[in-house]
Coordinates of N, CA, C and O and ligand atoms in Angstrom, one line a residue:
M10 N 7.0 13.1 11.6 CA 6.3 13.2 10.4 C 5.2 12.1 10.3 O 4.1 12.4 9.9
V11 N 5.5 10.9 10.8 CA 4.5 9.8 10.9 C 3.4 10.2 11.8 O 2.2 10.0 11.5
S12 N 3.8 10.9 13.0 CA 2.8 11.3 13.9 C 1.8 12.3 13.4 O 0.6 12.3 13.7
E13 N 2.3 13.2 12.5 CA 1.5 14.2 11.9 C 0.5 13.5 10.9 O -0.7 13.8 10.9
R14 N 1.0 12.6 10.2 CA 0.1 11.8 9.2 C -0.9 11.0 10.0 O -2.0 10.8 9.5
L15 N -0.4 10.5 11.1 CA -1.3 9.6 11.9 C -2.5 10.5 12.5 O -3.6 10.1 12.4
A16 N -2.1 11.7 13.0 CA -3.2 12.6 13.5 C -4.2 13.0 12.4 O -5.4 13.0 12.6
E17 N -3.6 13.2 11.2 CA -4.4 13.6 10.0 C -5.4 12.4 9.7 O -6.6 12.6 9.4
A18 N -4.8 11.2 9.7 CA -5.6 10.0 9.4 C -6.7 9.8 10.4 O -7.9 9.5 10.0
V19 N -6.4 10.0 11.7 CA -7.4 9.9 12.7 C -8.6 10.8 12.5 O -9.7 10.5 12.6
D20 N -8.2 12.1 12.1 CA -9.2 13.1 11.8 C -10.1 12.7 10.7 O -11.4 12.8 10.7
I21 N -9.5 12.1 9.6 CA -10.3 11.7 8.4 C -11.3 10.6 8.8 O -12.4 10.6 8.4
L22 N -10.8 9.7 9.7 CA -11.6 8.6 10.1 C -12.8 9.1 10.9 O -13.9 8.6 10.8
K23 N -12.5 10.1 11.8 CA -13.5 10.7 12.7 C -14.6 11.3 11.8 O -15.8 11.1 12.0
E24 N -14.2 12.0 10.7 CA -15.1 12.6 9.8 C -16.0 11.5 9.1 O -17.1 11.8 8.7
N25 N -15.4 10.4 8.9 CA -16.1 9.2 8.3 C -16.9 8.4 9.3 O -17.5 7.4 9.0
G26 N -16.9 8.9 10.6 CA -17.7 8.3 11.6 C -17.1 7.0 12.1 O -17.8 6.1 12.6
V27 N -15.8 6.9 11.9 CA -15.1 5.7 12.4 C -14.4 5.9 13.8 O -13.6 6.9 14.0
R28 N -14.8 5.1 14.7 CA -14.3 5.2 16.1 C -12.9 4.7 16.2 O -12.6 3.7 15.6
M29 N -12.0 5.4 16.9 CA -10.7 4.9 17.1 C -10.6 3.9 18.2 O -11.1 4.1 19.3
T30 N -9.9 2.8 17.9 CA -9.7 1.8 18.9 C -8.1 1.6 19.0 O -7.5 2.0 18.0
P31 N -7.6 1.1 20.1 CA -6.2 0.9 20.2 C -5.6 0.0 19.0 O -4.5 0.3 18.5
Q32 N -6.4 -1.0 18.6 CA -5.9 -1.9 17.5 C -5.9 -1.1 16.2 O -4.9 -1.2 15.4
R33 N -7.0 -0.4 16.0 CA -7.1 0.4 14.7 C -5.9 1.4 14.7 O -5.3 1.6 13.6
H34 N -5.6 2.0 15.8 CA -4.5 3.0 15.9 C -3.2 2.3 15.6 O -2.4 2.9 14.8
A35 N -3.0 1.2 16.1 CA -1.7 0.4 15.9 C -1.6 0.0 14.5 O -0.5 0.1 13.9
I36 N -2.6 -0.5 13.9 CA -2.6 -0.9 12.5 C -2.2 0.3 11.6 O -1.4 0.2 10.7
L37 N -2.9 1.4 11.8 CA -2.7 2.6 11.1 C -1.2 3.1 11.2 O -0.6 3.4 10.2
N38 N -0.8 3.1 12.5 CA 0.6 3.5 12.7 C 1.6 2.6 12.0 O 2.6 3.1 11.4
F39 N 1.3 1.3 12.1 CA 2.2 0.4 11.4 C 2.3 0.7 9.9 O 3.4 0.7 9.3
L40 N 1.1 0.9 9.3 CA 1.1 1.1 7.9 C 1.8 2.4 7.5 O 2.5 2.5 6.5
L41 N 1.6 3.5 8.3 CA 2.2 4.8 8.0 C 3.7 4.7 8.2 O 4.5 5.4 7.5
S42 N 4.2 3.9 9.2 CA 5.6 3.9 9.4 C 6.4 2.9 8.5 O 7.6 3.0 8.4
S43 N 5.6 2.0 7.9 CA 6.3 1.0 7.1 C 6.3 1.4 5.6 O 5.2 1.8 5.1
M44 N 7.4 1.2 5.0 CA 7.5 1.6 3.6 C 7.4 0.3 2.8 O 7.7 0.2 1.6
S45 N 7.1 -0.9 3.5 CA 7.3 -2.2 2.8 C 6.1 -2.7 2.2 O 6.1 -3.8 1.7
H46 N 4.9 -2.0 2.1 CA 3.7 -2.5 1.5 C 3.3 -3.8 2.1 O 3.3 -4.8 1.3
P47 N 3.0 -3.9 3.4 CA 2.7 -5.2 4.0 C 1.4 -5.8 3.6 O 0.5 -5.1 3.2
T48 N 1.4 -7.1 3.7 CA 0.1 -7.8 3.6 C -0.6 -7.8 4.9 O 0.0 -7.5 5.9
A49 N -1.9 -8.2 4.9 CA -2.7 -8.2 6.2 C -2.0 -9.1 7.2 O -1.9 -8.9 8.4
D50 N -1.5 -10.2 6.6 CA -0.8 -11.2 7.5 C 0.4 -10.7 8.1 O 0.7 -11.0 9.3
E51 N 1.2 -9.9 7.4 CA 2.4 -9.3 7.9 C 2.1 -8.3 9.0 O 2.8 -8.2 10.0
I52 N 1.0 -7.6 8.8 CA 0.6 -6.6 9.8 C 0.1 -7.4 11.1 O 0.5 -7.0 12.2
Y53 N -0.6 -8.4 10.9 CA -1.1 -9.2 12.0 C 0.1 -9.8 12.8 O 0.1 -9.7 14.0
K54 N 1.1 -10.3 12.1 CA 2.3 -10.9 12.8 C 3.1 -9.9 13.5 O 3.6 -10.1 14.6
A55 N 3.1 -8.6 13.0 CA 3.9 -7.6 13.6 C 3.2 -7.1 14.9 O 3.9 -6.6 15.8
L56 N 1.9 -7.3 15.0 CA 1.1 -6.7 16.1 C 0.6 -7.8 17.1 O 0.0 -7.4 18.1
E57 N 0.7 -9.0 16.8 CA 0.1 -10.0 17.6 C 0.6 -10.1 19.0 O -0.1 -10.5 19.9
M58 N 1.9 -9.7 19.2 CA 2.4 -9.7 20.6 C 1.7 -8.6 21.4 O 1.4 -8.8 22.6
T59 N 1.5 -7.5 20.8 CA 0.8 -6.4 21.5 C -0.7 -6.6 21.7 O -1.2 -6.2 22.7
F60 N -1.3 -7.3 20.7 CA -2.7 -7.5 20.8 C -3.0 -9.0 20.6 O -3.4 -9.4 19.5
P61 N -2.8 -9.8 21.6 CA -2.9 -11.3 21.5 C -4.4 -11.7 21.1 O -4.6 -12.8 20.6
N62 N -5.3 -10.8 21.4 CA -6.7 -11.2 21.1 C -7.2 -10.8 19.7 O -8.3 -11.1 19.2
M63 N -6.3 -10.1 18.9 CA -6.6 -9.6 17.6 C -6.5 -10.8 16.6 O -5.6 -11.6 16.6
S64 N -7.4 -10.9 15.7 CA -7.4 -11.9 14.6 C -7.0 -11.3 13.3 O -7.0 -10.0 13.1
V65 N -6.6 -12.1 12.3 CA -6.3 -11.6 11.0 C -7.5 -10.9 10.4 O -7.4 -10.0 9.7
A66 N -8.7 -11.5 10.7 CA -9.9 -10.9 10.2 C -10.1 -9.5 10.6 O -10.6 -8.6 9.9
T67 N -9.7 -9.2 11.9 CA -9.8 -7.8 12.4 C -8.9 -6.9 11.6 O -9.3 -5.8 11.2
V68 N -7.7 -7.4 11.3 CA -6.8 -6.6 10.5 C -7.4 -6.3 9.1 O -7.4 -5.2 8.7
Y69 N -8.0 -7.4 8.5 CA -8.6 -7.2 7.2 C -9.7 -6.2 7.3 O -9.9 -5.3 6.4
N70 N -10.6 -6.3 8.3 CA -11.7 -5.4 8.4 C -11.3 -4.0 8.6 O -11.8 -3.1 7.9
N71 N -10.2 -3.8 9.3 CA -9.7 -2.4 9.5 C -9.1 -1.9 8.2 O -9.2 -0.7 7.9
L72 N -8.4 -2.7 7.5 CA -7.8 -2.3 6.2 C -8.9 -1.9 5.3 O -8.7 -0.9 4.5
R73 N -10.0 -2.6 5.3 CA -11.2 -2.2 4.5 C -11.7 -0.8 4.9 O -12.0 0.0 4.0
V74 N -11.8 -0.6 6.2 CA -12.3 0.7 6.7 C -11.3 1.8 6.2 O -11.8 2.9 5.7
F75 N -10.0 1.6 6.3 CA -9.0 2.6 5.9 C -9.1 2.8 4.4 O -9.0 4.0 3.9
K76 N -9.3 1.7 3.7 CA -9.4 1.9 2.2 C -10.6 2.7 1.8 O -10.6 3.6 1.0
D77 N -11.8 2.4 2.5 CA -13.0 3.2 2.2 C -12.9 4.6 2.5 O -13.5 5.5 1.9
A78 N -12.0 4.9 3.5 CA -11.8 6.3 3.9 C -10.7 7.0 3.1 O -10.4 8.2 3.3
G79 N -10.2 6.3 2.1 CA -9.1 6.8 1.2 C -7.8 7.0 1.9 O -7.0 7.8 1.5
L80 N -7.5 6.2 2.9 CA -6.2 6.3 3.6 C -5.2 5.3 3.1 O -4.0 5.5 3.4
V81 N -5.6 4.2 2.6 CA -4.7 3.2 2.0 C -5.1 2.8 0.7 O -6.3 2.8 0.3
K82 N -4.2 2.3 -0.1 CA -4.5 1.7 -1.4 C -4.2 0.2 -1.3 O -3.3 -0.2 -0.6
E83 N -5.0 -0.6 -1.9 CA -4.8 -2.0 -2.0 C -4.1 -2.3 -3.3 O -4.5 -1.9 -4.3
L84 N -2.9 -3.0 -3.2 CA -2.2 -3.4 -4.3 C -2.3 -4.9 -4.6 O -2.2 -5.7 -3.8
T85 N -2.7 -5.2 -5.9 CA -2.8 -6.6 -6.2 C -1.9 -6.8 -7.4 O -2.0 -6.2 -8.5
Y86 N -0.9 -7.7 -7.2 CA 0.1 -8.0 -8.2 C 0.0 -9.5 -8.3 O 0.3 -10.2 -7.3
G87 N -0.3 -10.0 -9.5 CA -0.3 -11.5 -9.7 C -1.3 -12.1 -8.8 O -2.3 -11.6 -8.5
D88 N -1.0 -13.4 -8.3 CA -2.0 -14.1 -7.5 C -1.6 -14.1 -6.0 O -2.2 -14.7 -5.2
A89 N -0.6 -13.3 -5.7 CA -0.2 -13.2 -4.3 C -1.2 -12.4 -3.5 O -2.0 -11.7 -4.1
S90 N -1.2 -12.4 -2.2 CA -2.2 -11.7 -1.4 C -2.0 -10.2 -1.5 O -0.9 -9.8 -1.8
S91 N -3.0 -9.5 -1.4 CA -3.0 -8.0 -1.5 C -2.0 -7.4 -0.5 O -1.8 -7.9 0.6
R92 N -1.4 -6.3 -1.0 CA -0.5 -5.6 -0.1 C -1.1 -4.2 0.0 O -1.9 -3.8 -0.8
F93 N -0.8 -3.5 1.1 CA -1.4 -2.3 1.4 C -0.4 -1.1 1.5 O 0.7 -1.3 2.0
D94 N -0.7 0.0 1.0 CA 0.2 1.1 0.8 C -0.5 2.4 1.4 O -1.6 2.7 0.9
A95 N 0.1 3.0 2.4 CA -0.4 4.2 3.0 C 0.1 5.4 2.3 O -0.2 6.6 2.7
N96 N 1.0 5.3 1.3 CA 1.4 6.4 0.6 C 0.4 6.7 -0.5 O 0.4 6.0 -1.6
M97 N -0.4 7.8 -0.3 CA -1.5 8.0 -1.2 C -1.1 9.0 -2.4 O -1.9 9.3 -3.2
K98 N 0.2 9.5 -2.3 CA 0.6 10.3 -3.4 C 0.8 9.4 -4.6 O 1.1 8.3 -4.5
D99 N 0.6 10.0 -5.8 CA 0.8 9.3 -7.1 C 2.3 8.8 -7.1 O 3.2 9.6 -7.0
H100 N 2.5 7.5 -7.3 CA 3.8 7.0 -7.4 C 3.7 5.6 -8.1 O 2.7 5.0 -8.1
Y101 N 4.9 5.2 -8.6 CA 4.9 3.9 -9.3 C 5.7 2.9 -8.4 O 6.3 3.4 -7.4
H102 N 5.6 1.7 -8.7 CA 6.3 0.6 -7.9 C 7.3 -0.1 -8.8 O 7.1 -0.4 -9.9
I103 N 8.4 -0.5 -8.1 CA 9.4 -1.4 -8.7 C 9.4 -2.7 -7.8 O 9.4 -2.6 -6.6
I104 N 9.3 -3.8 -8.4 CA 9.1 -5.1 -7.7 C 10.2 -6.1 -7.9 O 10.6 -6.3 -9.1
C105 N 10.7 -6.6 -6.8 CA 11.8 -7.6 -6.9 C 11.3 -8.9 -7.3 O 10.4 -9.5 -6.6
R106 N 11.8 -9.5 -8.4 CA 11.3 -10.8 -8.9 C 11.8 -11.9 -8.0 O 11.3 -13.0 -8.0
H107 N 12.8 -11.6 -7.2 CA 13.4 -12.6 -6.4 C 12.7 -12.7 -5.0 O 12.2 -13.8 -4.6
C108 N 12.6 -11.6 -4.3 CA 12.0 -11.7 -2.9 C 10.6 -11.0 -2.8 O 10.0 -11.1 -1.8
G109 N 10.2 -10.4 -3.9 CA 8.8 -9.8 -3.9 C 8.7 -8.5 -3.3 O 7.6 -7.9 -3.2
K110 N 9.8 -7.9 -2.9 CA 9.8 -6.6 -2.2 C 9.3 -5.5 -3.2 O 9.6 -5.6 -4.4
I111 N 8.5 -4.6 -2.7 CA 7.9 -3.5 -3.6 C 8.5 -2.2 -3.1 O 8.3 -1.9 -1.9
T112 N 9.1 -1.5 -3.9 CA 9.7 -0.2 -3.6 C 9.0 0.9 -4.4 O 8.7 0.8 -5.5
D113 N 8.8 2.1 -3.6 CA 8.2 3.2 -4.3 C 9.2 3.9 -5.2 O 10.4 3.9 -4.9
F114 N 8.7 4.4 -6.3 CA 9.6 5.2 -7.1 C 8.8 6.3 -7.8 O 7.7 6.1 -8.3
D115 N 9.4 7.5 -7.7 CA 8.7 8.7 -8.2 C 9.0 8.9 -9.7 O 10.1 8.8 -10.2
Y116 N 7.9 9.1 -10.4 CA 8.0 9.4 -11.8 C 6.8 10.2 -12.2 O 5.7 9.9 -11.7
P117 N 6.9 11.2 -13.1 CA 5.7 12.0 -13.4 C 4.6 11.0 -14.0 O 4.9 10.2 -14.8
T118 N 3.4 11.2 -13.5 CA 2.3 10.4 -13.9 C 2.2 10.4 -15.5 O 2.3 11.4 -16.1
L119 N 2.0 9.2 -16.0 CA 2.1 9.0 -17.5 C 0.7 9.4 -18.1 O 0.1 8.6 -18.7
T120 N 0.4 10.7 -18.0 CA -0.9 11.2 -18.5 C -0.9 11.1 -20.0 O -2.0 10.8 -20.6
E121 N 0.2 11.3 -20.6 CA 0.2 11.3 -22.1 C -0.2 10.0 -22.7 O -0.8 9.9 -23.8
V122 N 0.1 8.9 -22.0 CA -0.2 7.6 -22.4 C -1.8 7.4 -22.4 O -2.4 6.9 -23.3
E123 N -2.4 7.9 -21.3 CA -3.8 7.9 -21.2 C -4.5 8.7 -22.3 O -5.5 8.2 -22.9
V124 N -3.9 9.9 -22.6 CA -4.5 10.7 -23.6 C -4.4 10.0 -25.0 O -5.4 10.0 -25.7
K125 N -3.3 9.4 -25.2 CA -3.1 8.7 -26.5 C -4.0 7.6 -26.6 O -4.6 7.3 -27.7
A126 N -4.2 6.8 -25.5 CA -5.1 5.7 -25.5 C -6.5 6.1 -25.8 O -7.2 5.5 -26.6
A127 N -6.9 7.2 -25.2 CA -8.3 7.7 -25.4 C -8.5 8.1 -26.8 O -9.5 7.8 -27.5
E128 N -7.5 8.9 -27.4 CA -7.6 9.3 -28.8 C -7.7 8.2 -29.7 O -8.5 8.2 -30.7
E129 N -6.9 7.2 -29.5 CA -6.8 6.1 -30.4 C -7.9 5.1 -30.4 O -8.3 4.5 -31.4
T130 N -8.5 5.0 -29.2 CA -9.6 3.9 -29.0 C -11.0 4.5 -28.7 O -11.9 3.7 -28.8
G131 N -11.1 5.8 -28.4 CA -12.3 6.3 -28.0 C -12.8 5.9 -26.6 O -13.9 6.3 -26.2
Y132 N -12.0 5.2 -25.9 CA -12.4 4.9 -24.5 C -12.4 6.1 -23.6 O -11.6 7.1 -23.8
Q133 N -13.2 6.1 -22.6 CA -13.1 7.1 -21.5 C -12.1 6.5 -20.5 O -12.4 5.4 -19.9
I134 N -11.0 7.1 -20.3 CA -10.0 6.6 -19.5 C -10.3 6.8 -18.0 O -10.7 7.8 -17.6
E135 N -10.0 5.7 -17.2 CA -10.2 5.8 -15.8 C -8.9 5.8 -15.0 O -8.7 6.5 -14.1
S136 N -8.0 4.9 -15.4 CA -6.7 4.8 -14.7 C -5.8 3.9 -15.6 O -6.2 3.4 -16.6
H137 N -4.6 3.8 -15.1 CA -3.6 2.9 -15.7 C -2.7 2.3 -14.7 O -2.7 2.8 -13.5
R138 N -2.1 1.2 -15.0 CA -1.2 0.6 -14.1 C 0.2 0.4 -14.8 O 0.2 0.1 -16.0
M139 N 1.2 0.7 -14.1 CA 2.5 0.5 -14.6 C 3.4 0.1 -13.5 O 3.4 0.7 -12.5
E140 N 4.1 -1.0 -13.7 CA 5.1 -1.4 -12.6 C 6.3 -2.0 -13.3 O 6.3 -2.5 -14.4
I141 N 7.4 -1.8 -12.6 CA 8.7 -2.2 -13.1 C 9.2 -3.5 -12.4 O 8.9 -3.5 -11.2
Y142 N 9.8 -4.4 -13.0 CA 10.3 -5.6 -12.4 C 11.8 -5.7 -12.5 O 12.4 -5.3 -13.5
G143 N 12.4 -6.3 -11.5 CA 13.8 -6.4 -11.5 C 14.3 -7.2 -10.3 O 13.5 -7.9 -9.6
I144 N 15.6 -7.0 -10.0 CA 16.2 -7.7 -8.8 C 16.6 -6.5 -7.9 O 17.4 -5.7 -8.3
C145 N 16.2 -6.6 -6.6 CA 16.5 -5.5 -5.7 C 17.9 -5.5 -5.2 O 18.6 -6.5 -5.4
P146 N 18.5 -4.4 -4.7 CA 19.9 -4.3 -4.4 C 20.3 -5.4 -3.4 O 21.4 -6.0 -3.6
S147 N 19.5 -5.8 -2.4 CA 20.0 -6.8 -1.4 C 20.0 -8.2 -2.1 O 20.9 -9.0 -1.8
C148 N 19.0 -8.5 -2.9 CA 19.1 -9.8 -3.6 C 20.2 -9.8 -4.6 O 20.9 -10.9 -4.8
K149 N 20.5 -8.7 -5.2 CA 21.6 -8.6 -6.2 C 22.9 -8.9 -5.5 O 23.7 -9.7 -6.0
T150 N 23.1 -8.3 -4.3 CA 24.3 -8.5 -3.5 C 24.5 -10.0 -3.1 O 25.6 -10.5 -3.2
K151 N 23.4 -10.6 -2.7 CA 23.4 -11.9 -2.2 C 23.8 -12.9 -3.3 O 24.4 -13.9 -3.1
N152 N 23.4 -12.6 -4.5 CA 23.6 -13.5 -5.6 C 25.0 -13.3 -6.3 O 25.4 -14.1 -7.1
E153 N 25.7 -12.3 -5.9 CA 27.0 -12.0 -6.4 C 28.0 -12.9 -5.7 O 27.9 -13.0 -4.5
P154 N 28.9 -13.5 -6.4 CA 29.9 -14.4 -5.7 C 30.9 -13.7 -4.8 O 31.0 -12.5 -4.9
Ligands
ZN13 ZN1 14.8 -8.8 -3.6
MN14 MN1 3.9 2.5 -2.7

């Protein structure tokens, strides 16, 4: 399934005039296989053994290319560094207050909130953000006596 999505992503990049390099391929593959919403630094650390000449800046540049092509979303929560999400389907996130883990969670898009906001304020609505905070199952287990 990841390989299918990878092939699809490669095609989209090609259409955008982006040349595939082994590093680019590896970063993309890492993002598509990982459900952990990694930071650029985490991607760099995961791949530095395979690509000793690759810099964090290269990872950043590639993430920007993927973002421009609509293949990844950049998530900014608080003042921590951006995390990247290759799941482009509409979904919400639940965030562990203890370890910072971000988990996908499916819920119908809250369109009615946008409609209500538009009606009440006269704004033209572009988007909304909603995230849930709590303690993840593994942190919960660790903290139990
Ligand atoms: Zn946690
Ligand atoms: Mn996500």
